[in-house]
XYZ file of C-alpha atoms in Angstrom:
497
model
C -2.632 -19.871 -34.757
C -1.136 -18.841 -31.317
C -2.276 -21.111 -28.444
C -4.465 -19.313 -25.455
C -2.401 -19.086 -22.618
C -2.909 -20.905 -20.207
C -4.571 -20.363 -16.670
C -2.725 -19.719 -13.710
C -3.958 -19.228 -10.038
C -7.155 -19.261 -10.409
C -7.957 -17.188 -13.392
C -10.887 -17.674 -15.050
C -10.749 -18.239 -18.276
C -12.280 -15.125 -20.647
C -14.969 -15.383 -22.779
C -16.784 -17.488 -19.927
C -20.810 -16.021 -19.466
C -20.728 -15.128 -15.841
C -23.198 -12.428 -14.180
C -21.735 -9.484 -12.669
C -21.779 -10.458 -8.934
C -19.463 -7.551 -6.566
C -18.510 -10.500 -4.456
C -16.906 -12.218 -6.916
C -12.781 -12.121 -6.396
C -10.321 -10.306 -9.037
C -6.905 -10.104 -10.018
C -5.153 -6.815 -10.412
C -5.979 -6.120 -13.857
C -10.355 -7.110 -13.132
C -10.201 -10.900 -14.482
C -12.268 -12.573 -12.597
C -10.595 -15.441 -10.109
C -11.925 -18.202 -8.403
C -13.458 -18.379 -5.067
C -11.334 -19.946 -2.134
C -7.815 -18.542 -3.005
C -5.340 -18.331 0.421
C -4.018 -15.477 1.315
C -1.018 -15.420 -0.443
C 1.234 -14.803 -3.710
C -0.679 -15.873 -6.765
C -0.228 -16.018 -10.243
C -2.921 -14.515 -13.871
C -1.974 -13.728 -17.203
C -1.993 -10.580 -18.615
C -3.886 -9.187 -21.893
C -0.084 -9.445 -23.428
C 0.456 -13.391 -22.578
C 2.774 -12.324 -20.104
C 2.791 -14.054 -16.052
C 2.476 -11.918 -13.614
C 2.272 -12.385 -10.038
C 0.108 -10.607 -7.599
C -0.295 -11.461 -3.622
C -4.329 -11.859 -1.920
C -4.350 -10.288 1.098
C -6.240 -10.838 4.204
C -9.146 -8.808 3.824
C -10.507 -9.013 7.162
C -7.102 -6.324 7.954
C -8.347 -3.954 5.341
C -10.327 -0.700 6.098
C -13.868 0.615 5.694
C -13.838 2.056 2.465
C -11.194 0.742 0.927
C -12.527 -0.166 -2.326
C -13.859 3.027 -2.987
C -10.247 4.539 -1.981
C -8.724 1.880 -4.364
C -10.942 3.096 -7.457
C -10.582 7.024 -6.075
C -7.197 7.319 -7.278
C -5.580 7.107 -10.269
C -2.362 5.475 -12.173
C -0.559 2.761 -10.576
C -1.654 0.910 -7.540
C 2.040 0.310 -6.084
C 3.763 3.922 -6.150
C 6.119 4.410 -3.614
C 7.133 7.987 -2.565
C 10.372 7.292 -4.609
C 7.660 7.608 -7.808
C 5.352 10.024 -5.420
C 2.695 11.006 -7.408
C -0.425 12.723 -5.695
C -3.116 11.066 -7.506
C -1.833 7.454 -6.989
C -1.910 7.407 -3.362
C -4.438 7.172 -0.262
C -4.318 10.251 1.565
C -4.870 9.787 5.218
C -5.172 13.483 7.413
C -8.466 14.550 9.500
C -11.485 16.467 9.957
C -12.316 19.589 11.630
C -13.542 17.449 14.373
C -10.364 15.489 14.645
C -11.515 12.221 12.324
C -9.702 9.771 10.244
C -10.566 11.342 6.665
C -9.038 9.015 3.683
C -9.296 10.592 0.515
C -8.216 9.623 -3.017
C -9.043 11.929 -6.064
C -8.549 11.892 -9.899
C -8.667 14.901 -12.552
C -12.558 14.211 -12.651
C -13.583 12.620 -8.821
C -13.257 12.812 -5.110
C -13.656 10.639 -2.599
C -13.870 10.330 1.156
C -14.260 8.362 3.505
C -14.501 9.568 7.382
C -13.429 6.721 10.081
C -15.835 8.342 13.338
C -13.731 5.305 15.224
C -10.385 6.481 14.413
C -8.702 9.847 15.389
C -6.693 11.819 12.490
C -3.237 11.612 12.571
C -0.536 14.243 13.911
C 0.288 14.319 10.395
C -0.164 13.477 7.265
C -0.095 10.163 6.143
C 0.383 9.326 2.275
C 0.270 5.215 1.250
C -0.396 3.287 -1.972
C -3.377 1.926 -2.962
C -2.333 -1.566 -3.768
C -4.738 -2.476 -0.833
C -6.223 -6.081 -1.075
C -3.058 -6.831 -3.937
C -0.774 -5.897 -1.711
C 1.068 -7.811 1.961
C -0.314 -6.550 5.196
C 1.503 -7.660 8.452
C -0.336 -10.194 9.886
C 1.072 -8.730 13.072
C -0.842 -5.672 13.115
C -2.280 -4.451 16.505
C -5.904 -6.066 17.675
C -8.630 -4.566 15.642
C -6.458 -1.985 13.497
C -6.394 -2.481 9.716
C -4.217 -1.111 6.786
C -5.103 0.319 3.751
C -2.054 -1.647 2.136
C 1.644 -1.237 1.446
C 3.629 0.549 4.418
C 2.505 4.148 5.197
C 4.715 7.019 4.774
C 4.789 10.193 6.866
C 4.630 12.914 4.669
C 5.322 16.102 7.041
C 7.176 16.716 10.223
C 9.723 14.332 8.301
C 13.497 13.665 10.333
C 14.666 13.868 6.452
C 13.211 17.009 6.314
C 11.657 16.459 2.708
C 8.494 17.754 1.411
C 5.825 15.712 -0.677
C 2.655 16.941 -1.895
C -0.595 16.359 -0.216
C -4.199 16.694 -1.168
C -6.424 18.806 0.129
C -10.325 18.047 -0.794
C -11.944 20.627 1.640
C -13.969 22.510 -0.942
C -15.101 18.904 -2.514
C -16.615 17.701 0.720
C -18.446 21.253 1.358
C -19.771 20.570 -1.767
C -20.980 17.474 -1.596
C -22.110 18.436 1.693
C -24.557 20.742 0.861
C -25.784 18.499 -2.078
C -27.771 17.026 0.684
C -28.080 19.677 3.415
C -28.928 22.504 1.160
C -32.822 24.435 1.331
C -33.629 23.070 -2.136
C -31.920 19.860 -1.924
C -32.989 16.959 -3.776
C -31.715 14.069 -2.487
C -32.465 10.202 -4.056
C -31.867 6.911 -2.659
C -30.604 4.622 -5.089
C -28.851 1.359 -5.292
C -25.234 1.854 -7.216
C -25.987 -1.439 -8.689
C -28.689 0.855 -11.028
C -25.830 2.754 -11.908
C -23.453 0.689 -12.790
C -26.050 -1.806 -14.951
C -27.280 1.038 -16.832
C -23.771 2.101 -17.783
C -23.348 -1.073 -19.526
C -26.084 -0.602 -21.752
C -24.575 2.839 -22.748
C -21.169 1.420 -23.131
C -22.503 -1.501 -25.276
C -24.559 1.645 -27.646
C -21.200 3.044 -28.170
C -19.228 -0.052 -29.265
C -22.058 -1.258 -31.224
C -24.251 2.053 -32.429
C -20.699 3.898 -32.515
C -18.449 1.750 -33.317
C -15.959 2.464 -30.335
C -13.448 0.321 -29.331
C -13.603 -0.954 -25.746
C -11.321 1.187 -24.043
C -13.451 4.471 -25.517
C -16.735 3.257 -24.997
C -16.140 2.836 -20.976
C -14.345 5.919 -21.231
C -17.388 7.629 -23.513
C -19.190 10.307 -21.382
C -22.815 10.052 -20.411
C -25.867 11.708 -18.780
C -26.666 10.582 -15.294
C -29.967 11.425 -13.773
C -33.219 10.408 -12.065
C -36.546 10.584 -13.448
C -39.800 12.226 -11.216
C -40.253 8.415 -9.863
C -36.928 8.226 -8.676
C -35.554 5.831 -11.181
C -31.668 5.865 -12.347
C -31.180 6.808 -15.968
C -27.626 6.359 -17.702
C -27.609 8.168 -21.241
C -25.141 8.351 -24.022
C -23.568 11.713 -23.923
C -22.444 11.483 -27.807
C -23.933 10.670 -31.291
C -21.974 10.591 -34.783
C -22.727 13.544 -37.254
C -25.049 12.763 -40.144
C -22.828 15.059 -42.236
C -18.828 15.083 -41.458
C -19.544 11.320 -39.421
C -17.624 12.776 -36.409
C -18.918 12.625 -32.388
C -20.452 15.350 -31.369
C -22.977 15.995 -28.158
C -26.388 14.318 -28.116
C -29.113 16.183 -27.510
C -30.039 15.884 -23.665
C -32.896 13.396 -22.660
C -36.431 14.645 -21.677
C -36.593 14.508 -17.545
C -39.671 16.343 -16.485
C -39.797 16.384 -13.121
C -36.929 14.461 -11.856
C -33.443 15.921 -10.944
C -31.341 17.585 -12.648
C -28.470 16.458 -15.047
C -25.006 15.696 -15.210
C -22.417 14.553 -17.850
C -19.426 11.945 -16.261
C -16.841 10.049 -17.821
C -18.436 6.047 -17.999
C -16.063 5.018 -16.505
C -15.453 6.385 -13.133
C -19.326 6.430 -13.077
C -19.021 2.503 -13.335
C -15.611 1.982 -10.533
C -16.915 4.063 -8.274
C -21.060 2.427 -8.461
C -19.194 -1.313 -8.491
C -16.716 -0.023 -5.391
C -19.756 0.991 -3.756
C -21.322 -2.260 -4.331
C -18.496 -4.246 -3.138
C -18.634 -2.137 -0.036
C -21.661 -4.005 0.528
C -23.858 -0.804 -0.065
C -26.898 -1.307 -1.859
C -28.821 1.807 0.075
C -27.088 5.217 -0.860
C -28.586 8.926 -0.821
C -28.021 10.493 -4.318
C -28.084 14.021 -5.322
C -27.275 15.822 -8.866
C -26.148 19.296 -8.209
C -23.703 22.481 -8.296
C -20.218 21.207 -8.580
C -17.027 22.855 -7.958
C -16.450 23.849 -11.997
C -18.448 26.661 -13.868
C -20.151 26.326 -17.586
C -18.966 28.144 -20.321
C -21.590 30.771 -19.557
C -20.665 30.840 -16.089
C -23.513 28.978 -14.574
C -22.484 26.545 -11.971
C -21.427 22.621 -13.497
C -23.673 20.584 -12.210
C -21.712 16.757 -10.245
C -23.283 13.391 -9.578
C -22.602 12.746 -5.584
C -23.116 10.421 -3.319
C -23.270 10.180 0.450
C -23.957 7.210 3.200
C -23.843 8.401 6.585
C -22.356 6.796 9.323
C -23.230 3.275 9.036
C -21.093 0.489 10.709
C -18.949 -1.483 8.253
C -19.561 -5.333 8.626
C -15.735 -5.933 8.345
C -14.222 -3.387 10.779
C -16.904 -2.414 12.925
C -16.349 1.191 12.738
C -18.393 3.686 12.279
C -17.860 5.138 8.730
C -19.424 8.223 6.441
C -18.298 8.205 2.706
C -18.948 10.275 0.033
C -17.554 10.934 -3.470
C -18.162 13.223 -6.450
C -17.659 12.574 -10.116
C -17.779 15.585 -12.037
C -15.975 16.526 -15.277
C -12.696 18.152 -14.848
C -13.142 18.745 -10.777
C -11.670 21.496 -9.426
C -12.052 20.773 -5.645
C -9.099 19.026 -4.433
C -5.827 20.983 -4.124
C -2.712 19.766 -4.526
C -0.834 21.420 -1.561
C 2.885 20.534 0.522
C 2.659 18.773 3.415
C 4.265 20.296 6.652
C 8.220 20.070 6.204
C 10.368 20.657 9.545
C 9.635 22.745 12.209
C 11.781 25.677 11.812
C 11.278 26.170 15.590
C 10.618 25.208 19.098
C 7.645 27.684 19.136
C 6.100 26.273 16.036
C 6.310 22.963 17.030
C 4.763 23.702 20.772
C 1.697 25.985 18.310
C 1.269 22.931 16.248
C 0.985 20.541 19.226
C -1.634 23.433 20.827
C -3.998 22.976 17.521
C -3.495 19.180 17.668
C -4.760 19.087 21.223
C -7.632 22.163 20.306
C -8.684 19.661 17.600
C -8.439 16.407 20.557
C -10.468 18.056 22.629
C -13.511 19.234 20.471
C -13.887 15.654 18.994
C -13.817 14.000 22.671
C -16.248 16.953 23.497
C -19.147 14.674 21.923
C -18.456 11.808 24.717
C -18.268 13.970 27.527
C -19.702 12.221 30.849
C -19.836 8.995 29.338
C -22.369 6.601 30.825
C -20.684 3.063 29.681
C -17.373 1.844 28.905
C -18.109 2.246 25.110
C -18.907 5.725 25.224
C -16.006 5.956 28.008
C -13.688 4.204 25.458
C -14.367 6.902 22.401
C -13.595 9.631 24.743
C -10.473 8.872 26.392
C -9.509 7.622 21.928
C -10.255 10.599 20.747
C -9.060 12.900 24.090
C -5.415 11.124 24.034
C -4.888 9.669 20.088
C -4.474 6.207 21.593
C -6.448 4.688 19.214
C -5.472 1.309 21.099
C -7.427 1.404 24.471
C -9.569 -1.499 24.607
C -13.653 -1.125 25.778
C -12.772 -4.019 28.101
C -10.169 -2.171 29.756
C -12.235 0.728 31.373
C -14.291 -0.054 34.525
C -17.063 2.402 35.389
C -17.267 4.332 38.378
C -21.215 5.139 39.120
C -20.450 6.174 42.716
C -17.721 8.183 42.780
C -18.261 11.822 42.669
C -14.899 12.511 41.355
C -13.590 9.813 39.448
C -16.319 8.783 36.211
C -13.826 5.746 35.465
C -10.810 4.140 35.608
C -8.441 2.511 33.194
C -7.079 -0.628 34.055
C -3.442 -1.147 33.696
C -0.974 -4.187 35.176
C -0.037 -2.770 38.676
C -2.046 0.197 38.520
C -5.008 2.106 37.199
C -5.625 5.333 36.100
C -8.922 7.460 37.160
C -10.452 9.669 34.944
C -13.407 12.175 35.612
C -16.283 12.841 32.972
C -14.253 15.212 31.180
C -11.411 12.473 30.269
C -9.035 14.667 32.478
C -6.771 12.651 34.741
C -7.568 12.956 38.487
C -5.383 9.885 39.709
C -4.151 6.874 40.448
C -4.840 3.654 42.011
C -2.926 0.903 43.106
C -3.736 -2.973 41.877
C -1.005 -4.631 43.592
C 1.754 -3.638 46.176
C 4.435 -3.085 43.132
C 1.924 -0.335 42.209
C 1.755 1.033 45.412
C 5.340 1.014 45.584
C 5.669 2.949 42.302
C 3.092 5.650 42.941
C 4.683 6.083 46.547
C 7.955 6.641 45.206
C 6.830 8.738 42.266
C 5.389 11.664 44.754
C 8.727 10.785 47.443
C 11.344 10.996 44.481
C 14.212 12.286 47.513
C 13.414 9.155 49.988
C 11.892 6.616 48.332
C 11.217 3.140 49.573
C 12.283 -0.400 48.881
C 10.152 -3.094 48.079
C 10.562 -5.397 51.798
C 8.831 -2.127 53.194
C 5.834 -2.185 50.846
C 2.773 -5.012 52.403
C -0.686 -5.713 51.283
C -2.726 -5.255 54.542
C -5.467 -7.675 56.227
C -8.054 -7.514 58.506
C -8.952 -4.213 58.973
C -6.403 -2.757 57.014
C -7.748 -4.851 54.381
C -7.825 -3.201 50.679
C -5.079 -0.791 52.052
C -0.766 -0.789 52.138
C 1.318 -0.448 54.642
C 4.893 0.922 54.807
C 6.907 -0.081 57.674
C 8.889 2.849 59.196
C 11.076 3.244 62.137
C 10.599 5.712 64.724
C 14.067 8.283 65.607
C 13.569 8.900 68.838
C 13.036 4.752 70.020
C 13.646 2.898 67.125
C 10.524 0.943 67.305
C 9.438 -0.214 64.184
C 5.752 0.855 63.129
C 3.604 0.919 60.077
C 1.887 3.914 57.966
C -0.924 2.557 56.099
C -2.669 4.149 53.067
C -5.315 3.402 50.326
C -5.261 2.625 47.138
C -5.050 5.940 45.873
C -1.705 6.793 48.142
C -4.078 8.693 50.986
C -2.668 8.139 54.565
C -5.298 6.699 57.055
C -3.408 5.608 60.090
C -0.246 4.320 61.958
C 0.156 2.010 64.180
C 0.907 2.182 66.544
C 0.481 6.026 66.981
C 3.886 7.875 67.228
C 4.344 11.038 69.044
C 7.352 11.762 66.990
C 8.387 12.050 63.636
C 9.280 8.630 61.972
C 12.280 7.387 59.449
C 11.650 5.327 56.705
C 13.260 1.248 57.526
């Protein structure tokens, strides 16, 4: 008799009676580990006896959502676009109001999740979805995360390749209007209902059935919610009295509650356990029109979910996701990302629609009234996702400048609109440079730049010498590179020293 193998890096041993608890850590393959591992490379035994390692990443770098982007896709968690294939990979591109929109998709889901935080980027981004298995840089900028493994451009490309793309429009429409339609009827449930009353229909299978593992998760089943509001998880199949073959059980008895739908078991349970280890345990439900048709035509009815911009404990962005299981889905499109630009003019109409789409998602922080609100706008008016809250100082009083951004030697002023009105100098090196900036033919060197006093106080001076005597005098100016006196007055025109 073969010896169990034995356990490495934490692996718990199988066969050991633990609870389900979404918390608890997991190797690639969904043994459970113990608690307390470093971040680091690690080792667990596979189903086969074989040693594989696997690395635990710092999870405080990972994304909002990225558990339900993990379990979105499909395949292999570590494609590269070497291997590119469309349903392995994260899909990072934006919203019609210029929002980070991840999205991951099999033959029979879609999901989304939309970063309110983050602005979309210039193009398409395309990464693998090895996320918390996977090395992050520990040297990633203050407060941004990865959603693992390096991500690669997929259009505008110096290379001038083209990969696919997905494009899940028509899914998130759909799921949309799950909620937001007239006769919408929307559910609050806990996934955790879900994904505990797919159990019970995956152990009917194996045991009523006789299914092997691997078939009962897979098994379809009927998902709906009874006139209280209760979750109900249903075998989809039964065995023929006659020829002892599966066939479709009848469909349960729901008076009064929602609709039905039929979904594989077992994105029904990832995506309900992904939502759990999101830390969600509040989520509107609805059962409705899909993106598929019946055989007689009649809409296919989806199980989706939505939670609306809540603020992810780990992040602290502000985050919508949604998803839709639904057998056979038919709304995400596989599509080619942007290749070259075949010309100047295309590029300068692309950048035009990048800074159309800028400019309607800072339109929702116009006149900002704090340095938060002042922080979104200038984010989402520039697609410098990187300016700080602590580095914008408000500007109550001024009738032309709503705030300022603070920079080294200088800052920049900025009126309610997030258009640029200015400068301001910090220092006399900033002085200097904005002087010389707007004087490009005569500019001036740095002994003729001082920081005044006294009355001048707040102000810089620039010491010029008059043609006509030679007498030295001094221009001064404010901060923002406005002349307000020389002394002592000159009748003629000075030289720079």
């Amino acid at each position: 008799m073969l010896e169990k193998p034995p356990v490495r890096g934490g692996q718990v041993e199988e066969g050991q009676d633990m609870a389900y608890n979404p918390a608890q850590p997991r190797n690639p393959i969904g043994q459970w580990t113990e608690w307390g591992l470093t971040v680091g490379w690690h080792e667990y035994v596979d189903r086969r006896g074989n040693v594989r390692k696997y690395y635990k990443n710092n999870l405080s770098q990972m994304p909002s959502g990225y558990e339900m982007m993990h379990v979105g896709a499909s395949g292999r968690n570590f494609s590269t676009l070497k291997n590119h294939d469309v349903h392995e990979r994260v899909h990072i591109t934006g919203t019609e109001d210029g929002e980070q929109l991840a999205i991951a998709s099999t033959g029979n889901t879609c999901f989304g999740v939309i970063n309110h935080d983050r602005e979309a980027p210039e193009h398409t981004l395309s990464m693998c979805r090895g996320n918390k298995f996977q090395p992050v840089s520990e040297n990633l900028p203050l407060d941004e995360t990865s959603f693992g493994g390096r991500a690669a451009q997929l259009e505008g490309r110096k290379d001038g390749k083209v990969y696919d793309t997905l494009n899940a429009r028509t899914n998130e429409q759909v799921n949309r209007a799950a909620f937001e339609g007239e006769n919408a009827k929307v559910y609050h449930i806990d996934p955790k209902d879900f994904a505990e009353a797919e159990v019970k229909a995956r152990h009917y299978y194996e045991n009523k059935l006789g299914l092997n593992n691997a078939d009962a998760r897979s098994a379809e089943v009927f998902v709906y919610m009874d006139k209280e509001g209760k979750t109900h998880v249903a075998p989809a199949l039964k065995r023929d009295s006659k020829t002892g073959l599966l066939k479709r059980a009848p469909r349960p008895h729901n008076e009064g509650g929602s609709p039905m739908a039929i979904v594989p078991g077992d994105d029904l349970t990832r995506m309900t356990r992904a939502m759990q280890a999101e830390g969600l345990d509040d989520v509107q439900c609805a059962i409705s029109a899909g993106t598929g048709k019946q055989a007689n035509g009649h809409p296919q009815n989806a199980l989706h979910f939505r939670k609306e911009f809540y603020r992810n404990k780990a992040s602290g962005d502000h985050v919508t996701s949604w998803g839709t299981i639904e057998m056979n889905n038919k709304g995400t499109e596989v599509e080619k990302a942007r290749g070259e630009f075949s010309s100047d003019k295309e590029y300068a109409d692309y950048k035009s629609k990048v800074a159309d789409r800028r400019n309607k998602a800072a339109s929702n922080y116009y006149h900002p009234v704090d340095s938060e609100s002042a922080a979104k706008l200038m984010r989402r008016k520039t697609g410098n996702m990187n300016i700080p809250q602590d580095s914008i100082e408000m500007r109550h009083q001024d009738k032309e400048v709503s705030f300022a951004v603070r920079g080294e030697h200088t800052n920049t002023l900025y009126d309610g609109y997030g258009s640029r009105v200015g400068y301001e100098a910090n220092d006399a090196d900033g002085f200097r440079s904005m002087f010389n900036y707007s004087h490009q033919n005569n500019p001036v060197p740095a002994q003729a730049v001082h920081v005044g006093t006294g009355k001048h106080e707040g102000q810089y001076g620039i010491t010029l010498r008059d043609k006509a005597s030679g007498m030295s005098v001094v221009s001064w100016y404010n901060k923002r590179g406005h002349h307000t006196d020389t002394e002592p007055p000159l009748k003629a025109n000075p030289q720079r020293a």
